[in-house]
mmCIF file with all atom_site columns, C-alpha atoms in Angstrom:
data_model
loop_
_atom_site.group_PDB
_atom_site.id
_atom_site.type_symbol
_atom_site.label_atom_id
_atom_site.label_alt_id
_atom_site.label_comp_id
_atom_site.label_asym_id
_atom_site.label_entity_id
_atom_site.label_seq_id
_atom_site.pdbx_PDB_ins_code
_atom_site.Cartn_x
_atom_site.Cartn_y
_atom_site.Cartn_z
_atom_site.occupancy
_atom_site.B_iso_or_equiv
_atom_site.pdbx_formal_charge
_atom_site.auth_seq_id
_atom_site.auth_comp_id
_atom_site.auth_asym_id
_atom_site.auth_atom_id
_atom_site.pdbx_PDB_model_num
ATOM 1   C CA . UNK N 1 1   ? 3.203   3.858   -0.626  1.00 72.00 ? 537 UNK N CA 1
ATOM 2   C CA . UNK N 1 2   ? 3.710   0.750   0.454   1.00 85.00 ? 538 UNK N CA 1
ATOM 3   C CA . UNK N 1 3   ? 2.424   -3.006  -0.425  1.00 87.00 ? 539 UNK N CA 1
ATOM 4   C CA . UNK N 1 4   ? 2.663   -6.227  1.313   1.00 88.00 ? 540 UNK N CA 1
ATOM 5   C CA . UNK N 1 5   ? 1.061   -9.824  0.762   1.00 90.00 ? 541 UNK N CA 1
ATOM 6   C CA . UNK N 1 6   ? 1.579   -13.572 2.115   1.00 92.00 ? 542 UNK N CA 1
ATOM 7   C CA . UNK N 1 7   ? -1.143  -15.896 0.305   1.00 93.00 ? 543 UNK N CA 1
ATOM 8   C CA . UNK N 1 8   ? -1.666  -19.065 -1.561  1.00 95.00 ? 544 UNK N CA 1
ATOM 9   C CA . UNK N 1 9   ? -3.241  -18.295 -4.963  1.00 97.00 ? 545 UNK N CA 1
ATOM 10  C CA . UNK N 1 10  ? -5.304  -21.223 -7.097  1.00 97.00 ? 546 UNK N CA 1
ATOM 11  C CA . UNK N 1 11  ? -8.542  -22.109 -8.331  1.00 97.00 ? 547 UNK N CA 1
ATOM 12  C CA . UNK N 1 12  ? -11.913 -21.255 -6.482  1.00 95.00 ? 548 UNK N CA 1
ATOM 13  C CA . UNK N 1 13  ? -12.543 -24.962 -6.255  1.00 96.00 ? 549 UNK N CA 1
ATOM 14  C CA . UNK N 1 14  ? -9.491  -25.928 -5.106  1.00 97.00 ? 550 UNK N CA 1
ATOM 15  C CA . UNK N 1 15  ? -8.568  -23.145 -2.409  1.00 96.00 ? 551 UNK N CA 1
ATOM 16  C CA . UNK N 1 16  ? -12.197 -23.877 -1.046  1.00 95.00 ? 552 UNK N CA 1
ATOM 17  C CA . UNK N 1 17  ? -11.421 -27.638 -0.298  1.00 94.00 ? 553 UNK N CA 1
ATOM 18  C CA . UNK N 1 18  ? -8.017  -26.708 1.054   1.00 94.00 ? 554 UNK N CA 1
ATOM 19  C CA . UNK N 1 19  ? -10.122 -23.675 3.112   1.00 94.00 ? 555 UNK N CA 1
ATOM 20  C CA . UNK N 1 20  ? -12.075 -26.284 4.782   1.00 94.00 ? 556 UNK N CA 1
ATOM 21  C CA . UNK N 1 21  ? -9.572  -28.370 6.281   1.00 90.00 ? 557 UNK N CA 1
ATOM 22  C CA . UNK N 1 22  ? -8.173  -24.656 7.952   1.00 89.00 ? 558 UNK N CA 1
ATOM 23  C CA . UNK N 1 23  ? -10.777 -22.659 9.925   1.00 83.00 ? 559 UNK N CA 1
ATOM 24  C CA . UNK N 1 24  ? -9.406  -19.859 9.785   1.00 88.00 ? 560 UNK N CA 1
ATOM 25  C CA . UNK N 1 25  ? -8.714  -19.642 6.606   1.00 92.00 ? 561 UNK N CA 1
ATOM 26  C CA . UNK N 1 26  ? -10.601 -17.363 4.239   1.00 93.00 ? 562 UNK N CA 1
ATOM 27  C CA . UNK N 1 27  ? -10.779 -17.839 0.385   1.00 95.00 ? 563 UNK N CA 1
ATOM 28  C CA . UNK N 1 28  ? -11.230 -14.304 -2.078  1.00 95.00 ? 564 UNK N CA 1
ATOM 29  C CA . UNK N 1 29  ? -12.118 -14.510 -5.307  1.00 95.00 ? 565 UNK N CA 1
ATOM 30  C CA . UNK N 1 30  ? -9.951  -13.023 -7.853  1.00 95.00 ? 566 UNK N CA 1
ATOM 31  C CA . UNK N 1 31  ? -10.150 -12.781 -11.836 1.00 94.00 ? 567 UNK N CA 1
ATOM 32  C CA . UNK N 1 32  ? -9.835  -15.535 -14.365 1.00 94.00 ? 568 UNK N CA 1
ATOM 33  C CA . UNK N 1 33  ? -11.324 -18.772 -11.674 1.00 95.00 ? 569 UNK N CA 1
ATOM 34  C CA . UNK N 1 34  ? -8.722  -18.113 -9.220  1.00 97.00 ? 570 UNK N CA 1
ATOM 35  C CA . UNK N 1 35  ? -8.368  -16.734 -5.600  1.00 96.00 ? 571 UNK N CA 1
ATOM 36  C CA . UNK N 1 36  ? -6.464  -16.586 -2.881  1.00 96.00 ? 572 UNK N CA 1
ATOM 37  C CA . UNK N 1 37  ? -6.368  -17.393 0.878   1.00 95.00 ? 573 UNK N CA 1
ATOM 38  C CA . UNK N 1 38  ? -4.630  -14.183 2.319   1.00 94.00 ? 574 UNK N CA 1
ATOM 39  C CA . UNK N 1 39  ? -1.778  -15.765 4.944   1.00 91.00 ? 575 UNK N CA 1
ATOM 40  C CA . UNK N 1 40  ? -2.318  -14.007 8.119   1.00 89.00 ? 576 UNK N CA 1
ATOM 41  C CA . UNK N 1 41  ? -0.412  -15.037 11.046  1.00 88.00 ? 577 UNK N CA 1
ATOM 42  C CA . UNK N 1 42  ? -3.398  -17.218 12.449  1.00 88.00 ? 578 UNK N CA 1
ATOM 43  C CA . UNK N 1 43  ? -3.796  -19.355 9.141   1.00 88.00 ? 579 UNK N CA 1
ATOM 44  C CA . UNK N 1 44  ? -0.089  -19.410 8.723   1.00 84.00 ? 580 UNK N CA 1
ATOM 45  C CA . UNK N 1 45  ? 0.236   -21.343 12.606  1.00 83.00 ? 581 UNK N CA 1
ATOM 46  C CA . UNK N 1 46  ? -2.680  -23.541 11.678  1.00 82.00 ? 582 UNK N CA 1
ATOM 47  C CA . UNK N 1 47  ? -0.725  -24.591 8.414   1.00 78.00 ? 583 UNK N CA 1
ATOM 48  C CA . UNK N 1 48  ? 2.472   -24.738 10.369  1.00 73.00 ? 584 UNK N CA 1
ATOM 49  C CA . UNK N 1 49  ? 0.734   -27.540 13.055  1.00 66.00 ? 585 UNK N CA 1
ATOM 50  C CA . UNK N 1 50  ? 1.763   -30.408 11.683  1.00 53.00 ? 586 UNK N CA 1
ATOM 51  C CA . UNK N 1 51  ? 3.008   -32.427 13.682  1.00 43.00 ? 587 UNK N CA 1
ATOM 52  C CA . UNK N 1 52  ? 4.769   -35.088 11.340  1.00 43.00 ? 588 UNK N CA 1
ATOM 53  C CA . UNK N 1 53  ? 6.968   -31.995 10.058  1.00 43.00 ? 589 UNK N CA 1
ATOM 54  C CA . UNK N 1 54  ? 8.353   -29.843 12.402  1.00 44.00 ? 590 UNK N CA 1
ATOM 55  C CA . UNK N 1 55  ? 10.749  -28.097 11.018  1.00 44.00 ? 591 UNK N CA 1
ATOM 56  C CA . UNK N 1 56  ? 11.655  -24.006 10.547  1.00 42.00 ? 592 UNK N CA 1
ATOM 57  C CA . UNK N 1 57  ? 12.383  -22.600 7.333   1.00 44.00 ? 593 UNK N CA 1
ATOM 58  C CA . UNK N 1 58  ? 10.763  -24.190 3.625   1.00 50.00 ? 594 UNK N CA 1
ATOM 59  C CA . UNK N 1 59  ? 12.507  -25.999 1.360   1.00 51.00 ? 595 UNK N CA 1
ATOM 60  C CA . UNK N 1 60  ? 11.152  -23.500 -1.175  1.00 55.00 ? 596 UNK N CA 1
ATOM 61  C CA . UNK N 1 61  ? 12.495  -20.587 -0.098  1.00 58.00 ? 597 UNK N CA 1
ATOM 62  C CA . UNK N 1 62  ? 10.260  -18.834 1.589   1.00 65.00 ? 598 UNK N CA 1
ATOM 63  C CA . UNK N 1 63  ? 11.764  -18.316 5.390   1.00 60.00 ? 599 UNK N CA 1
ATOM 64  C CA . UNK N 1 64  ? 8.378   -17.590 7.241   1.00 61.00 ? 600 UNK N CA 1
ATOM 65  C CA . UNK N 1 65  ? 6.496   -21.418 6.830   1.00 62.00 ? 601 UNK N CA 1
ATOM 66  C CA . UNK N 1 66  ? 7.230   -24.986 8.105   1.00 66.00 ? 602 UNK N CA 1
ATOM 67  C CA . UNK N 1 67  ? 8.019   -28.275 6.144   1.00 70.00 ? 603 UNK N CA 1
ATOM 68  C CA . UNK N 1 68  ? 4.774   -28.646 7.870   1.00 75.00 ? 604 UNK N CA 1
ATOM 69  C CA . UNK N 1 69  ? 3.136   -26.099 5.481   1.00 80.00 ? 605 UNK N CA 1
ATOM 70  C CA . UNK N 1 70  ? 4.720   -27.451 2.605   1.00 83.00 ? 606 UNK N CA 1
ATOM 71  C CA . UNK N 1 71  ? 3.444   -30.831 3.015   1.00 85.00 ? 607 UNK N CA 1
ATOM 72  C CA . UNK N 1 72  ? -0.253  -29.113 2.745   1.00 87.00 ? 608 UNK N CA 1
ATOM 73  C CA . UNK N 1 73  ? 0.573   -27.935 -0.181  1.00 90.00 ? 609 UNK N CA 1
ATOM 74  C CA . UNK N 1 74  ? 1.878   -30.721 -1.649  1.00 91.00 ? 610 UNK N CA 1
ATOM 75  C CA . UNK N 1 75  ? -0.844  -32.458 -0.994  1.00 93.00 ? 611 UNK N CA 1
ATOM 76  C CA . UNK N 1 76  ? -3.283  -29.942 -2.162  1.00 95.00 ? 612 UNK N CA 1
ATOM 77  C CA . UNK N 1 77  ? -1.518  -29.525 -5.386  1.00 96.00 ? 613 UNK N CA 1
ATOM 78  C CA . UNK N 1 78  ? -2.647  -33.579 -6.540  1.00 97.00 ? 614 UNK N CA 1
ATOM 79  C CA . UNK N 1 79  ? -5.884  -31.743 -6.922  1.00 96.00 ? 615 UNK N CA 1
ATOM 80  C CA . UNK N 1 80  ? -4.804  -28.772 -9.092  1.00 97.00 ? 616 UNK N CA 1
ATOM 81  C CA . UNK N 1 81  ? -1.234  -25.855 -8.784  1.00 97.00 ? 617 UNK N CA 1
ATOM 82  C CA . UNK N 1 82  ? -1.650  -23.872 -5.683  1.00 97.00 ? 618 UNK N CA 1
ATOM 83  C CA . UNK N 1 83  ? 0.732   -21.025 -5.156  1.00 96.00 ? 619 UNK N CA 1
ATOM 84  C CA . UNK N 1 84  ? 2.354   -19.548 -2.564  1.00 94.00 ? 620 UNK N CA 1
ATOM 85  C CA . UNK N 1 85  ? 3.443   -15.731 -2.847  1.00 93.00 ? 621 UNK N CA 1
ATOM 86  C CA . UNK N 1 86  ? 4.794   -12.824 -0.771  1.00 92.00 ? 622 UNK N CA 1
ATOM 87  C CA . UNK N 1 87  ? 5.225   -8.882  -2.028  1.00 90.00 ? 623 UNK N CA 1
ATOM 88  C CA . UNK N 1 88  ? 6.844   -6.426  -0.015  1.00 90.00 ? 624 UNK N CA 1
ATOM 89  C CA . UNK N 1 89  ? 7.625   -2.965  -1.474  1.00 87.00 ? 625 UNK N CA 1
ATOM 90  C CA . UNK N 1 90  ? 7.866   0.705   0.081   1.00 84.00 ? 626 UNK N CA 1
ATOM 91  C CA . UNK N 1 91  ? 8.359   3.693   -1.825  1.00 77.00 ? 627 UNK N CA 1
ATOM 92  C CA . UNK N 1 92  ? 8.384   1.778   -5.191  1.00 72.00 ? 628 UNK N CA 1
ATOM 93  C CA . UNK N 1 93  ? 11.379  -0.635  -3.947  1.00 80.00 ? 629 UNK N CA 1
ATOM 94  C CA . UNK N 1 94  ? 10.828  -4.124  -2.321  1.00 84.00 ? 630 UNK N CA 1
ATOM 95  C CA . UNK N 1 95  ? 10.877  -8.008  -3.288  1.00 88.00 ? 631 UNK N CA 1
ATOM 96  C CA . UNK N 1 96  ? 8.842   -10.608 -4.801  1.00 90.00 ? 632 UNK N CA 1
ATOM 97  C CA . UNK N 1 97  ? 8.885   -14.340 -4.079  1.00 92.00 ? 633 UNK N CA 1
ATOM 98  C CA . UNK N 1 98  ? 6.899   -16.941 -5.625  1.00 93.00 ? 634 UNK N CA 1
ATOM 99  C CA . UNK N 1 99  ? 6.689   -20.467 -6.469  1.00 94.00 ? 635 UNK N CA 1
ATOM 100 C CA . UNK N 1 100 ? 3.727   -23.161 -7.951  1.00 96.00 ? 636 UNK N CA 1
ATOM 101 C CA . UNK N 1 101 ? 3.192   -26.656 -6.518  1.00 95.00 ? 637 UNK N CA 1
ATOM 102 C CA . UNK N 1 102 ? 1.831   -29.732 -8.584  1.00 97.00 ? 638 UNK N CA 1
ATOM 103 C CA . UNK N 1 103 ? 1.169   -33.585 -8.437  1.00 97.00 ? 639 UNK N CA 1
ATOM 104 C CA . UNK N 1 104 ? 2.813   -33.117 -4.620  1.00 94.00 ? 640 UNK N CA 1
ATOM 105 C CA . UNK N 1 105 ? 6.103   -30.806 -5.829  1.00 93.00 ? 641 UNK N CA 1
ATOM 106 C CA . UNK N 1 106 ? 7.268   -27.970 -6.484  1.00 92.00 ? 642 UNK N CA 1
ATOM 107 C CA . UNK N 1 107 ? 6.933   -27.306 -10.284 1.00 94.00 ? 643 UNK N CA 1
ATOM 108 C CA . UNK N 1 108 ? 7.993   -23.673 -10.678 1.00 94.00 ? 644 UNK N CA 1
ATOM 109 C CA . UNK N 1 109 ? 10.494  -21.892 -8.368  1.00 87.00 ? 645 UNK N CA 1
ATOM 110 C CA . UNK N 1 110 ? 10.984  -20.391 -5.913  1.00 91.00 ? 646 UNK N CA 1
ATOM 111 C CA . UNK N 1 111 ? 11.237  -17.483 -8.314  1.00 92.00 ? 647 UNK N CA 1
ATOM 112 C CA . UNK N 1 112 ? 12.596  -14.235 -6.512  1.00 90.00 ? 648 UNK N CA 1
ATOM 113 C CA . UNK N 1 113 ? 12.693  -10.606 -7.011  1.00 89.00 ? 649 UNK N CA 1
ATOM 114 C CA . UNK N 1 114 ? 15.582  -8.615  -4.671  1.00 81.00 ? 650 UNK N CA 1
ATOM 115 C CA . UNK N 1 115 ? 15.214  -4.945  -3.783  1.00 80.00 ? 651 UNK N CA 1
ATOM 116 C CA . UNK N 1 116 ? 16.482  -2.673  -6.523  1.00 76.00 ? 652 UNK N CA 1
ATOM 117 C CA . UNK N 1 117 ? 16.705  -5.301  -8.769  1.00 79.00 ? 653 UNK N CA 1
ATOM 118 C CA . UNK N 1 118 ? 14.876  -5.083  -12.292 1.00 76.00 ? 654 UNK N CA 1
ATOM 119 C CA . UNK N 1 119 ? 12.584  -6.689  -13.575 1.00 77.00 ? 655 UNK N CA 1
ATOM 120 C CA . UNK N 1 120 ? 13.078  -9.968  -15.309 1.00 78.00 ? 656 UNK N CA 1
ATOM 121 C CA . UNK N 1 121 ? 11.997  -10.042 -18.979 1.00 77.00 ? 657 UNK N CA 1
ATOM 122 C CA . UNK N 1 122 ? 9.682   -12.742 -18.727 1.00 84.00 ? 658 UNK N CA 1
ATOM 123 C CA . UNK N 1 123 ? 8.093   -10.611 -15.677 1.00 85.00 ? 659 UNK N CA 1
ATOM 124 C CA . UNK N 1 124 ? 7.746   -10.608 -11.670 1.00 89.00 ? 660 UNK N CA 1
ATOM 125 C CA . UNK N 1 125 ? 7.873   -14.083 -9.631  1.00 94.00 ? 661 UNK N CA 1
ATOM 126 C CA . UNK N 1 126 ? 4.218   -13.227 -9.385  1.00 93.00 ? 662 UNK N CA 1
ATOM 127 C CA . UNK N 1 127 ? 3.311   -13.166 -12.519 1.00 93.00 ? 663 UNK N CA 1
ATOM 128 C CA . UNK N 1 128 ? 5.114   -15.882 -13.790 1.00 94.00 ? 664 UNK N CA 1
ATOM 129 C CA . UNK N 1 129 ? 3.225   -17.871 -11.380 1.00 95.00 ? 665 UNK N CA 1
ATOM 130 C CA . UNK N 1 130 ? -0.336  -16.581 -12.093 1.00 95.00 ? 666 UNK N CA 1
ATOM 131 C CA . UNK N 1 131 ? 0.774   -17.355 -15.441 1.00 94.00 ? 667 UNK N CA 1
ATOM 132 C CA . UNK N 1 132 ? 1.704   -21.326 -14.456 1.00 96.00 ? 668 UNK N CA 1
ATOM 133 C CA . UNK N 1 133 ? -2.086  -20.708 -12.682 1.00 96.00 ? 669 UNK N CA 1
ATOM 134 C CA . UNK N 1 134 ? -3.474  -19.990 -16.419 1.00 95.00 ? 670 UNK N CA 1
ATOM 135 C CA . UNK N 1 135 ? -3.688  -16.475 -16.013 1.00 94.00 ? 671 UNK N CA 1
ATOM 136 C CA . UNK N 1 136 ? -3.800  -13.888 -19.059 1.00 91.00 ? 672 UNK N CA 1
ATOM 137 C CA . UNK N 1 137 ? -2.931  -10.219 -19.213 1.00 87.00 ? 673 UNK N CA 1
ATOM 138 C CA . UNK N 1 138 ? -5.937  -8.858  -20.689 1.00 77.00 ? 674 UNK N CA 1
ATOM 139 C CA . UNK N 1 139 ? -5.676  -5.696  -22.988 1.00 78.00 ? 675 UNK N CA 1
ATOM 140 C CA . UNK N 1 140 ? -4.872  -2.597  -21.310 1.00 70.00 ? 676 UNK N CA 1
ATOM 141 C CA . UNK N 1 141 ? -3.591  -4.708  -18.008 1.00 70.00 ? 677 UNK N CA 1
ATOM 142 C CA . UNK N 1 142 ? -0.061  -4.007  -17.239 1.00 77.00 ? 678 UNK N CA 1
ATOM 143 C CA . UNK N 1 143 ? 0.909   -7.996  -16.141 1.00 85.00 ? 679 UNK N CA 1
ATOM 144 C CA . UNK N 1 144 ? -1.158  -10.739 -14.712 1.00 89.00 ? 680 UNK N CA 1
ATOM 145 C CA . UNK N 1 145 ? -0.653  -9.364  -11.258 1.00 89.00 ? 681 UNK N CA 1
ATOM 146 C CA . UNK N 1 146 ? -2.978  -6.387  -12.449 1.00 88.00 ? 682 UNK N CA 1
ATOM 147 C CA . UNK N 1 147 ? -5.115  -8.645  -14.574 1.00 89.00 ? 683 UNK N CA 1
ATOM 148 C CA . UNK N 1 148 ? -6.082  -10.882 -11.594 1.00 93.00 ? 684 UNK N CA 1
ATOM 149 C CA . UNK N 1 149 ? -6.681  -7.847  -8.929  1.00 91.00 ? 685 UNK N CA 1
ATOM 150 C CA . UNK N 1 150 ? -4.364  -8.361  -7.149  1.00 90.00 ? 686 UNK N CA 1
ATOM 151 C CA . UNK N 1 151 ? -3.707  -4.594  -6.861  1.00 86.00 ? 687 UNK N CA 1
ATOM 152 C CA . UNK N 1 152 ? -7.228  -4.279  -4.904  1.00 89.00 ? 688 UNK N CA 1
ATOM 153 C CA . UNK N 1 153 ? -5.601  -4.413  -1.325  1.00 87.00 ? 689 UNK N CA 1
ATOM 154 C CA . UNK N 1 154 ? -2.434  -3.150  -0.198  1.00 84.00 ? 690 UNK N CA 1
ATOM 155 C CA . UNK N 1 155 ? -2.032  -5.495  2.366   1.00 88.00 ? 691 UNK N CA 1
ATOM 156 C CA . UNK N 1 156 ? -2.593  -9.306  3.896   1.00 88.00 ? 692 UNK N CA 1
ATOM 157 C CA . UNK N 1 157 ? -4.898  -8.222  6.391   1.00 86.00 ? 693 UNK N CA 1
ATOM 158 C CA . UNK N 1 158 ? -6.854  -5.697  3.626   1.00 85.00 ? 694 UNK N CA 1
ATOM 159 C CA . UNK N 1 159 ? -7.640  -9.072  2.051   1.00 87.00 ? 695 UNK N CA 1
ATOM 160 C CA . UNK N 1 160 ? -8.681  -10.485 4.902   1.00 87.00 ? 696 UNK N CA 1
ATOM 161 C CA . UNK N 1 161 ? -10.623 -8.417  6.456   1.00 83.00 ? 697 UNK N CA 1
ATOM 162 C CA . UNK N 1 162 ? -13.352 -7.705  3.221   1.00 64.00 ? 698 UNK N CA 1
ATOM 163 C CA . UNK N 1 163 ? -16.699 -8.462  4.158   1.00 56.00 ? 699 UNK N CA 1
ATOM 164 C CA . UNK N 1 164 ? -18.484 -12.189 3.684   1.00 50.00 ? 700 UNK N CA 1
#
């Protein structure tokens, strides 16, 4: 079985103001006030479009998104922490990467995850973030991950494809 996910997690609020100023972008609520915007390639190119940062690979680690696409989320984060996360695992092996932005910086990562490598103590890049985010695991929830729903959809597109 396999599961895979590109998407900026925060609050309702603030993922709805940062939804605005990116048409295609669609914001899905999740547990505990947040959501996320599911990363698809179209919203990914409209964050990429900035044109006062054109440059390929992020400073935070993550390979697929423009300084251009940081900046955003800098930006966005003066309002409240947004995170950015990717999951990619078939038959129960894969890699996590995750990391919180806030007051215009990164503030927690790039945490990552390698395939066949265990999980830390303190738990999955994912969690840790949707921890920084204020999530709780809730009583008879594995980790945060679980807690928010973020096991709902299997993939990017699953998320954002659900109906209005």
């Amino acid at each position: 079985m396999s599961y895979e996910l590109q998407a900026l997690i925060g609050t309702q609020e603030l993922l709805t103001v940062a939804a605005a100023e990116v048409p295609a972008a669609r914001v899905v609520p999740l547990a505990q006030g947040l959501a996320l915007i599911p990363v698809t390639p179209t919203v990914l190119a409209a964050l990429q479009s900035d044109a006062t940062a054109r440059k390929s690979g992020g400073g935070a680690g993550f390979g697929w998104h423009s300084a251009g696409f940081e900046l955003r989320l800098a930006a966005w984060s003066k309002a409240g922490p947004i995170a950015c996360v990717e999951a990619e695992y078939l038959g129960g092996s894969g890699a996590q990467r995750a990391a919180v932005w806030a007051d215009g910086e990164v503030a927690l990562g790039p945490l990552t995850i390698g395939e066949f490598e265990p999980s830390p103590a303190e738990g999955t890049p994912i969690s840790r973030v949707l921890r920084r985010l204020g999530a709780r695991t809730e009583e008879g929830r594995v980790d945060e991950f679980e807690t928010v729903g973020l096991a709902r959809h299997r993939t990017t597109a699953g998320w954002a494809d659900l109906p209005a």
